[in-house]
């Protein structure tokens, strides 16, 4: 019996050894098996990656100059160069307006305006008694009065008179005068002086200077009275020292007295 069991054990040992070797060989082969679906996905991914890399290389070869130009014109574009490919800008980040090329506007600083000092001289038309007017210089002189109408004052009779002109501004003057007689009449007109221009604009004004004005006529004597006076006439400069003058004066008293004064005056300047 013992021999039978020993023989059986010897017979089983080779079988177990063969089974162990066969099992180890089968396990090694099972570890290297790849499912069909995973193999297909891996192959397709490798194909797509190869195609994408080929397209990027073609684009880099076909448009190297345009990409460099865009990078210079638009430095803010998000473009990154790598050793193998060029990443194109993301849509919406490329500048599409010319405002990015225009220089930034800098508002000029406001310069303080020149403020005239309070001591600066301002041109004014001041009254300067005795100054020359555009009708001529101021003067004082004598004249003869010729009565034209009326009988209330010496203005309507032939009498001796004292005349004058006192310039106030360039165009305004006062011309007080006195007509002597039985009842002396004082005339105080304020006149506006004119200048006559020649036909040629480049020639000097004519020497004749007309004037017109209004004022007061004062009659003295027992029946003294103050009336309205209207006066008008012309001045004619004779030389630097003398001026000839002629004027018509009308005094409105109870009746209107009118007289014509003709005289000559001595020129002066200021007081």
Tab-separated table of C-alpha atoms in Angstrom:
chain	number	residue	atom	x	y	z
A	1	UNK	CA	0.000	0.000	0.000
A	2	UNK	CA	2.770	2.367	0.759
A	3	UNK	CA	4.310	1.739	-2.563
A	4	UNK	CA	1.037	2.515	-4.262
A	5	UNK	CA	0.729	5.936	-2.533
A	6	UNK	CA	4.320	6.844	-3.290
A	7	UNK	CA	3.815	6.047	-6.940
A	8	UNK	CA	0.665	8.206	-7.026
A	9	UNK	CA	2.542	11.134	-5.498
A	10	UNK	CA	5.282	10.821	-8.067
A	11	UNK	CA	2.671	10.770	-10.783
A	12	UNK	CA	0.933	13.950	-9.463
A	13	UNK	CA	4.080	16.040	-9.070
A	14	UNK	CA	4.844	16.355	-12.785
A	15	UNK	CA	1.229	17.304	-13.452
A	16	UNK	CA	1.215	20.041	-10.817
A	17	UNK	CA	4.470	21.466	-12.121
A	18	UNK	CA	3.129	21.588	-15.658
A	19	UNK	CA	-0.035	23.284	-14.437
A	20	UNK	CA	1.969	25.941	-12.559
A	21	UNK	CA	4.111	26.725	-15.593
A	22	UNK	CA	1.088	26.950	-17.854
A	23	UNK	CA	-0.698	29.275	-15.389
A	24	UNK	CA	2.226	31.676	-15.148
A	25	UNK	CA	2.480	31.866	-18.916
A	26	UNK	CA	-1.225	32.642	-19.293
A	27	UNK	CA	-1.082	35.430	-16.645
A	28	UNK	CA	1.754	37.205	-18.433
A	29	UNK	CA	-0.113	37.195	-21.681
A	30	UNK	CA	-3.290	38.576	-20.048
A	31	UNK	CA	-1.497	41.650	-18.736
A	32	UNK	CA	-0.395	42.758	-22.206
A	33	UNK	CA	-3.808	42.530	-23.873
A	34	UNK	CA	-5.320	45.952	-24.868
A	35	UNK	CA	-9.083	46.238	-25.478
A	36	UNK	CA	-10.140	47.005	-29.049
A	37	UNK	CA	-12.072	50.190	-28.163
A	38	UNK	CA	-9.114	51.742	-26.310
A	39	UNK	CA	-6.838	50.901	-29.192
A	40	UNK	CA	-9.167	52.671	-31.677
A	41	UNK	CA	-9.403	55.811	-29.520
A	42	UNK	CA	-5.633	55.969	-29.124
A	43	UNK	CA	-5.065	55.643	-32.840
A	44	UNK	CA	-7.668	58.339	-33.692
A	45	UNK	CA	-6.168	60.769	-31.107
A	46	UNK	CA	-2.712	60.252	-32.518
A	47	UNK	CA	-4.036	60.883	-36.041
A	48	UNK	CA	-5.817	64.160	-35.036
A	49	UNK	CA	-2.740	65.395	-33.152
A	50	UNK	CA	-0.531	64.685	-36.141
A	51	UNK	CA	-2.934	66.521	-38.505
A	52	UNK	CA	-3.188	69.580	-36.192
A	53	UNK	CA	0.586	69.832	-35.863
A	54	UNK	CA	0.980	69.590	-39.645
A	55	UNK	CA	-1.582	72.395	-40.185
A	56	UNK	CA	0.113	74.648	-37.629
A	57	UNK	CA	3.472	74.092	-39.284
A	58	UNK	CA	1.981	74.930	-42.700
A	59	UNK	CA	0.402	78.129	-41.282
A	60	UNK	CA	3.679	79.166	-39.674
A	61	UNK	CA	5.479	78.683	-43.003
A	62	UNK	CA	2.780	80.402	-45.115
A	63	UNK	CA	2.215	83.528	-42.948
A	64	UNK	CA	5.399	84.403	-41.070
A	65	UNK	CA	5.572	87.957	-42.413
A	66	UNK	CA	1.911	88.831	-41.759
A	67	UNK	CA	2.125	87.580	-38.172
A	68	UNK	CA	5.242	89.671	-37.544
A	69	UNK	CA	3.534	92.739	-39.060
A	70	UNK	CA	0.425	92.298	-36.909
A	71	UNK	CA	2.583	91.922	-33.824
A	72	UNK	CA	4.346	95.230	-34.595
A	73	UNK	CA	1.135	97.139	-35.372
A	74	UNK	CA	-0.847	95.720	-32.465
A	75	UNK	CA	1.549	95.023	-29.607
A	76	UNK	CA	-1.365	94.304	-27.251
A	77	UNK	CA	-2.531	91.256	-29.218
A	78	UNK	CA	-2.240	88.053	-27.198
A	79	UNK	CA	0.076	86.099	-29.539
A	80	UNK	CA	2.681	83.681	-28.174
A	81	UNK	CA	5.390	82.039	-30.263
A	82	UNK	CA	6.649	78.581	-29.300
A	83	UNK	CA	9.307	76.338	-30.749
A	84	UNK	CA	6.808	74.185	-32.622
A	85	UNK	CA	3.686	76.318	-33.322
A	86	UNK	CA	2.095	79.828	-33.275
A	87	UNK	CA	-0.990	80.427	-31.141
A	88	UNK	CA	-3.387	82.722	-33.046
A	89	UNK	CA	-5.110	85.682	-31.276
A	90	UNK	CA	-8.333	84.997	-29.412
A	91	UNK	CA	-11.370	86.532	-31.189
A	92	UNK	CA	-12.425	89.826	-29.599
A	93	UNK	CA	-8.936	90.830	-28.434
A	94	UNK	CA	-7.685	92.295	-31.735
A	95	UNK	CA	-7.897	96.095	-32.022
A	96	UNK	CA	-10.295	97.032	-34.842
A	97	UNK	CA	-10.259	100.833	-34.553
A	98	UNK	CA	-7.769	103.487	-35.636
A	99	UNK	CA	-8.043	105.142	-32.237
A	100	UNK	CA	-5.292	102.866	-30.930
A	101	UNK	CA	-2.878	104.337	-33.499
A	102	UNK	CA	-3.690	107.970	-32.697
A	103	UNK	CA	-1.524	109.677	-30.063
A	104	UNK	CA	-3.192	110.366	-26.775
A	105	UNK	CA	-4.588	113.915	-26.607
A	106	UNK	CA	-3.044	116.038	-23.908
A	107	UNK	CA	-5.151	118.997	-22.859
A	108	UNK	CA	-3.064	122.186	-22.943
A	109	UNK	CA	-2.695	123.943	-19.680
A	110	UNK	CA	-4.643	127.172	-19.441
A	111	UNK	CA	-2.446	130.218	-19.544
A	112	UNK	CA	-3.489	133.085	-17.300
A	113	UNK	CA	-4.722	135.988	-19.372
A	114	UNK	CA	-2.954	139.254	-19.054
A	115	UNK	CA	-4.901	141.440	-16.665
A	116	UNK	CA	-4.342	145.136	-17.169
A	117	UNK	CA	-3.017	146.812	-14.091
A	118	UNK	CA	-5.187	149.287	-12.302
A	119	UNK	CA	-2.600	151.977	-12.959
A	120	UNK	CA	-2.766	151.644	-16.763
A	121	UNK	CA	-3.946	154.729	-18.590
A	122	UNK	CA	-7.286	154.425	-20.385
A	123	UNK	CA	-8.012	156.726	-23.284
A	124	UNK	CA	-10.717	159.201	-22.311
A	125	UNK	CA	-12.239	162.278	-23.873
A	126	UNK	CA	-11.515	164.637	-20.998
A	127	UNK	CA	-12.661	168.218	-21.027
A	128	UNK	CA	-9.650	170.470	-21.482
A	129	UNK	CA	-10.686	174.144	-21.686
A	130	UNK	CA	-8.799	176.085	-24.348
A	131	UNK	CA	-7.668	173.032	-26.316
A	132	UNK	CA	-7.822	172.996	-30.135
A	133	UNK	CA	-10.823	171.367	-31.753
A	134	UNK	CA	-11.124	169.753	-35.159
A	135	UNK	CA	-12.488	173.096	-36.382
A	136	UNK	CA	-9.385	175.006	-35.340
A	137	UNK	CA	-7.700	176.547	-32.332
A	138	UNK	CA	-9.315	178.526	-29.533
A	139	UNK	CA	-9.255	182.315	-29.898
A	140	UNK	CA	-10.402	185.617	-28.496
A	141	UNK	CA	-11.098	188.683	-30.663
A	142	UNK	CA	-13.301	191.516	-31.776
A	143	UNK	CA	-16.149	191.720	-34.270
A	144	UNK	CA	-18.816	193.973	-35.630
A	145	UNK	CA	-22.508	193.136	-35.275
A	146	UNK	CA	-24.988	193.849	-38.045
A	147	UNK	CA	-28.626	193.846	-36.914
A	148	UNK	CA	-30.946	191.933	-39.211
A	149	UNK	CA	-34.317	191.963	-37.397
A	150	UNK	CA	-35.938	192.762	-34.037
A	151	UNK	CA	-35.790	195.711	-31.642
A	152	UNK	CA	-35.617	194.277	-28.110
A	153	UNK	CA	-31.808	194.039	-27.701
A	154	UNK	CA	-28.500	195.290	-29.040
A	155	UNK	CA	-28.377	192.148	-31.131
A	156	UNK	CA	-30.775	193.737	-33.583
A	157	UNK	CA	-28.660	196.907	-33.967
A	158	UNK	CA	-25.274	197.684	-35.466
A	159	UNK	CA	-22.817	197.493	-32.593
A	160	UNK	CA	-19.338	196.588	-31.548
A	161	UNK	CA	-18.790	193.060	-30.047
A	162	UNK	CA	-16.207	190.945	-28.259
A	163	UNK	CA	-16.022	187.326	-29.410
A	164	UNK	CA	-14.256	184.152	-28.315
A	165	UNK	CA	-14.033	180.413	-28.779
A	166	UNK	CA	-12.964	178.037	-26.004
A	167	UNK	CA	-12.462	174.435	-27.033
A	168	UNK	CA	-13.642	171.803	-24.559
A	169	UNK	CA	-13.185	168.547	-26.489
A	170	UNK	CA	-12.225	167.609	-30.009
A	171	UNK	CA	-15.691	168.532	-31.315
A	172	UNK	CA	-17.344	170.643	-28.610
A	173	UNK	CA	-16.619	174.268	-27.771
A	174	UNK	CA	-18.263	177.173	-26.025
A	175	UNK	CA	-18.325	180.590	-27.787
A	176	UNK	CA	-19.217	183.362	-25.341
A	177	UNK	CA	-19.546	186.891	-26.807
A	178	UNK	CA	-20.970	190.259	-25.865
A	179	UNK	CA	-22.700	192.747	-28.156
A	180	UNK	CA	-22.364	196.227	-26.705
A	181	UNK	CA	-25.044	198.880	-27.031
A	182	UNK	CA	-27.649	200.717	-24.964
A	183	UNK	CA	-28.570	197.344	-23.535
A	184	UNK	CA	-25.621	194.921	-23.745
A	185	UNK	CA	-26.533	191.414	-24.844
A	186	UNK	CA	-24.442	188.438	-23.727
A	187	UNK	CA	-24.454	185.324	-25.919
A	188	UNK	CA	-23.319	181.923	-24.558
A	189	UNK	CA	-23.751	179.189	-27.189
A	190	UNK	CA	-22.339	175.653	-26.907
A	191	UNK	CA	-21.434	174.538	-30.420
A	192	UNK	CA	-20.553	171.363	-32.259
A	193	UNK	CA	-17.634	171.801	-34.649
A	194	UNK	CA	-17.478	170.147	-38.068
A	195	UNK	CA	-14.700	169.620	-40.598
A	196	UNK	CA	-15.197	169.670	-44.345
A	197	UNK	CA	-13.427	166.817	-46.174
A	198	UNK	CA	-12.039	167.300	-49.661
A	199	UNK	CA	-13.100	165.044	-52.526
A	200	UNK	CA	-9.671	163.394	-52.481
A	201	UNK	CA	-9.398	161.156	-49.431
A	202	UNK	CA	-5.606	161.605	-49.319
A	203	UNK	CA	-5.692	165.410	-49.235
A	204	UNK	CA	-5.901	167.526	-46.095
A	205	UNK	CA	-9.290	168.751	-44.797
A	206	UNK	CA	-10.537	172.102	-46.049
A	207	UNK	CA	-9.649	175.087	-43.899
A	208	UNK	CA	-13.280	176.195	-43.489
A	209	UNK	CA	-14.773	174.767	-40.279
A	210	UNK	CA	-18.528	175.247	-39.803
A	211	UNK	CA	-20.266	174.964	-36.454
A	212	UNK	CA	-23.782	175.018	-35.017
A	213	UNK	CA	-25.077	175.244	-31.482
A	214	UNK	CA	-27.594	176.438	-28.958
A	215	UNK	CA	-27.375	178.313	-25.689
A	216	UNK	CA	-28.644	181.318	-23.792
A	217	UNK	CA	-29.048	185.000	-24.783
A	218	UNK	CA	-29.019	187.393	-21.837
A	219	UNK	CA	-30.369	190.939	-22.315
A	220	UNK	CA	-29.225	193.426	-19.675
A	221	UNK	CA	-30.582	196.850	-18.716
A	222	UNK	CA	-33.873	197.979	-17.241
A	223	UNK	CA	-35.749	195.230	-19.029
A	224	UNK	CA	-33.251	192.396	-18.572
A	225	UNK	CA	-34.346	189.088	-19.913
A	226	UNK	CA	-32.951	185.614	-20.638
A	227	UNK	CA	-33.971	183.953	-23.861
A	228	UNK	CA	-33.106	180.948	-25.974
A	229	UNK	CA	-30.198	181.362	-28.402
A	230	UNK	CA	-29.527	179.580	-31.692
A	231	UNK	CA	-26.165	180.136	-33.353
A	232	UNK	CA	-24.332	178.954	-36.435
A	233	UNK	CA	-21.294	180.084	-38.388
A	234	UNK	CA	-17.883	179.272	-39.820
A	235	UNK	CA	-14.262	179.665	-38.759
A	236	UNK	CA	-11.512	180.297	-41.269
A	237	UNK	CA	-7.917	179.992	-39.977
A	238	UNK	CA	-5.798	182.737	-41.508
A	239	UNK	CA	-2.455	181.620	-40.092
A	240	UNK	CA	-1.035	180.161	-36.909
A	241	UNK	CA	-1.978	183.299	-34.901
A	242	UNK	CA	-5.333	184.489	-36.306
A	243	UNK	CA	-8.716	183.063	-37.248
A	244	UNK	CA	-11.504	184.842	-39.121
A	245	UNK	CA	-15.091	184.067	-38.105
A	246	UNK	CA	-18.647	184.854	-39.134
A	247	UNK	CA	-21.794	183.853	-37.235
A	248	UNK	CA	-25.539	184.367	-37.276
A	249	UNK	CA	-27.187	184.599	-33.834
A	250	UNK	CA	-30.909	184.547	-33.074
A	251	UNK	CA	-32.125	185.530	-29.580
A	252	UNK	CA	-35.710	184.676	-28.676
A	253	UNK	CA	-37.036	187.396	-26.373
A	254	UNK	CA	-40.465	189.048	-26.586
A	255	UNK	CA	-39.551	189.316	-30.220
A	256	UNK	CA	-36.840	187.486	-32.111
A	257	UNK	CA	-33.652	189.500	-32.542
A	258	UNK	CA	-31.199	188.370	-35.236
A	259	UNK	CA	-27.706	189.709	-35.793
A	260	UNK	CA	-24.665	188.876	-37.952
A	261	UNK	CA	-21.230	188.935	-36.320
A	262	UNK	CA	-18.078	189.229	-38.437
A	263	UNK	CA	-14.697	189.402	-36.731
A	264	UNK	CA	-11.185	188.079	-36.235
A	265	UNK	CA	-9.674	186.290	-33.270
A	266	UNK	CA	-6.238	185.722	-31.842
A	267	UNK	CA	-5.411	182.072	-31.355
A	268	UNK	CA	-4.251	180.609	-28.044
A	269	UNK	CA	-3.738	177.168	-26.566
A	270	UNK	CA	-5.132	176.345	-23.140
A	271	UNK	CA	-5.163	178.350	-19.976
